[in-house]
Amino acid sequence: MSTILETLNAATSAAFAELGFPEALGATRESDRPDLAPFQCNGAMAAAGVLKKQGHKANPREIAQNIVAKLEGHPAIAELEIAGPGFINIRPAVAALTARAAALAADDKTGATDLPPQKIVIDYGGANVAKPMHVGHLRSAVIGECLKRLLRFQGQTVIGDVHLGDWGLQMGHLITELQDEQPELPYFKASKTSGYPDVSPVTMDDLARLYPAASNKAKSDEARMERSRVATAELQAGREGYRALLGHFIDESIKALKKGYGALGVEFDLWKGEAAVDPLIPDMIEGLKAQGITEEDGGALIIRVEEENEKKDVPPVMLLASSGAVLYHTTDLATLVDRKAEIDPDLILYVVDQRQALHFEQVFRAAVKAGWYKPEQMEHLGFGTMNGKDGKPFKTREGGVLRLEDLIAMMREAAQARLDEAGIGADFPEEERADIADKVGIAALKFADLQNQRTTNYIFDPERFTAFEGKTGPYLLYAAVRIKSILRKATDMGVSAGEIVIEDPAEQNLVLALDGFDRALKAATDKYAPHLLCDHVFRLAQAFSRFYTDCPILAGKTPEPVKASRLALAQTALRQLEHGLNIIGIDAPNRM
RNA sequence: GCACCGGUAGCUCAGCUGGAUAGAGUACCUGACUACGAAUCAGGGGGUCGGGGGUUCGAAUCCUCCCCGGUGCGCCA
């Protein structure tokens, strides 16, 4: 069944076509002036413009009158009004709202429709081996997860890949630093090639300590840096002891990362990393050479990807450094080769910091030049950084990076404090209270991030994040929890949902909000913009809150059929709210 | 130097395929808990949309120049 807007749009578009105007001019949309009417059609002005260009005189109000004449009596329209220079304000018929509400109530997905099926890989997360997760990892995780769920909800096959950073100089740093600390470990004996212990010699905490230690020393000590480079090269060349260590590093890191991402409700289907695709590199490079698209330049192997007549400078893709080492471009290209072979996706989305835009431009061009993918099959969805009040990437008061687990703990504590302050849940079991605080904190965190437009930087303000009133995650949870509470009460009272009959303005308003769900999903998908879905869910929660205030559902004096109708409406609102929250990545508790 | 992103209410942000009185949240002021949960609802004040010029019946939105902030630009990832 089509939405209210689709029905109205079809009617106005047809009316324009009948008068000989392009159908597209008759587009109806949600009104900018909801105080006048919920929908508007602005085509009359544009139509007058078309006539004028053809040399005819035209009065937009007159055109609007002709359109209105065609629309009079349409069953979905209650009221048409021409305003200003030729705006047509449209109020839908209450009967149409009632019919639409019934259809939404009967639909498990509350009006959401599927997209043509595609196989899509989303590359997000971006965590590195041996480095603890910090606030910089939040956006990729949260946005990527939301897009994954958004696409899946609309019938797409989506594979989420964390694409671990587990290759390169950082591994050399770790190996050499560990060697300095525990030289007796068997991994460092060059003569030994097998029979290493199964248990890791280091924990995640060790790794988090070793890497910065080595990195700092190497910055001022060229000899120390050289040792790391040599170790990296030996690792990549296949030295067994180092490979075994790498395996431990990766396993320990993944354990910690699963915990960290798990706390955010973020799950990946693939935990592949750069190391996993390294074996593909030699053949890939031979293939690219054979295609004749590589060249040697200053000892390095490159692919030129600049295009003619373009303003910006696009430097070449670096396949091999002059030292022979594999680089960032190389592993990303090998990953594309791997994905083609293993998954053969229709589309690959990279949810990675906007600062990497040029990198992906280069990689994509090389992949197209190699004939592996079409340009439209790869898209970099950049996002802005989370800044402090000074406009620079957020730092703690001490000047360090804020660990993700500390941020989450901060949110949880704020939520707990709010619970205590409101005296809510004093009688709940301790376990439930902790669970509620967790859910409220995560909801606040994720919604605060996702409601910002993806591409822009935003300011991380701890006070704003831990606010639980207004346009926040907890507001959405509160709306859902209140509905759940009513549904429980209705069960106790023996009231059940029945036929929906729309009357009250707040009911009409709620149906119109529900009607916008599929539109919001499609707009959010089209632009890969989670904030558009956040807006919808917030508006839905607002419409419900108003309905809740204006339209008593279970109160004694509400007539039985009205109770049944409003209860059905509330159930439908809850179902859509939960779909929306689920896509955003938020869980609502049963009470809070 | 070149390129990309941004500058909208005190604050944090939407709106940018041109449309009416530029919206939301917050903060501030007012009202609503003897009806389903007040983390709520209703109402109010608050804006030279960074600046100039241009296109248009109409510009926050398109074009152009300038100012301010952020970011990126061959052998780190």
XYZ file of C-alpha atoms in Angstrom, chain A residues 34 67 79 97 152 181 200 223 291 294 320 335 348 353 374 397 442 471 562:
19
model
C 2.512 22.506 8.832
C -5.041 22.009 -10.711
C -9.161 20.209 1.773
C -5.512 8.378 7.491
C 19.624 -5.173 6.009
C 61.707 -6.996 27.382
C 50.209 -15.664 24.091
C 68.969 2.771 15.034
C 48.478 -5.344 -17.643
C 52.443 -0.033 -13.364
C 55.909 -1.059 -3.461
C 41.629 -6.526 0.042
C 31.641 -1.805 -1.122
C 37.496 9.261 8.467
C 33.266 -0.239 -11.795
C 42.039 17.368 30.223
C 24.726 3.811 25.170
C 16.421 15.370 21.299
C -11.732 4.110 21.287
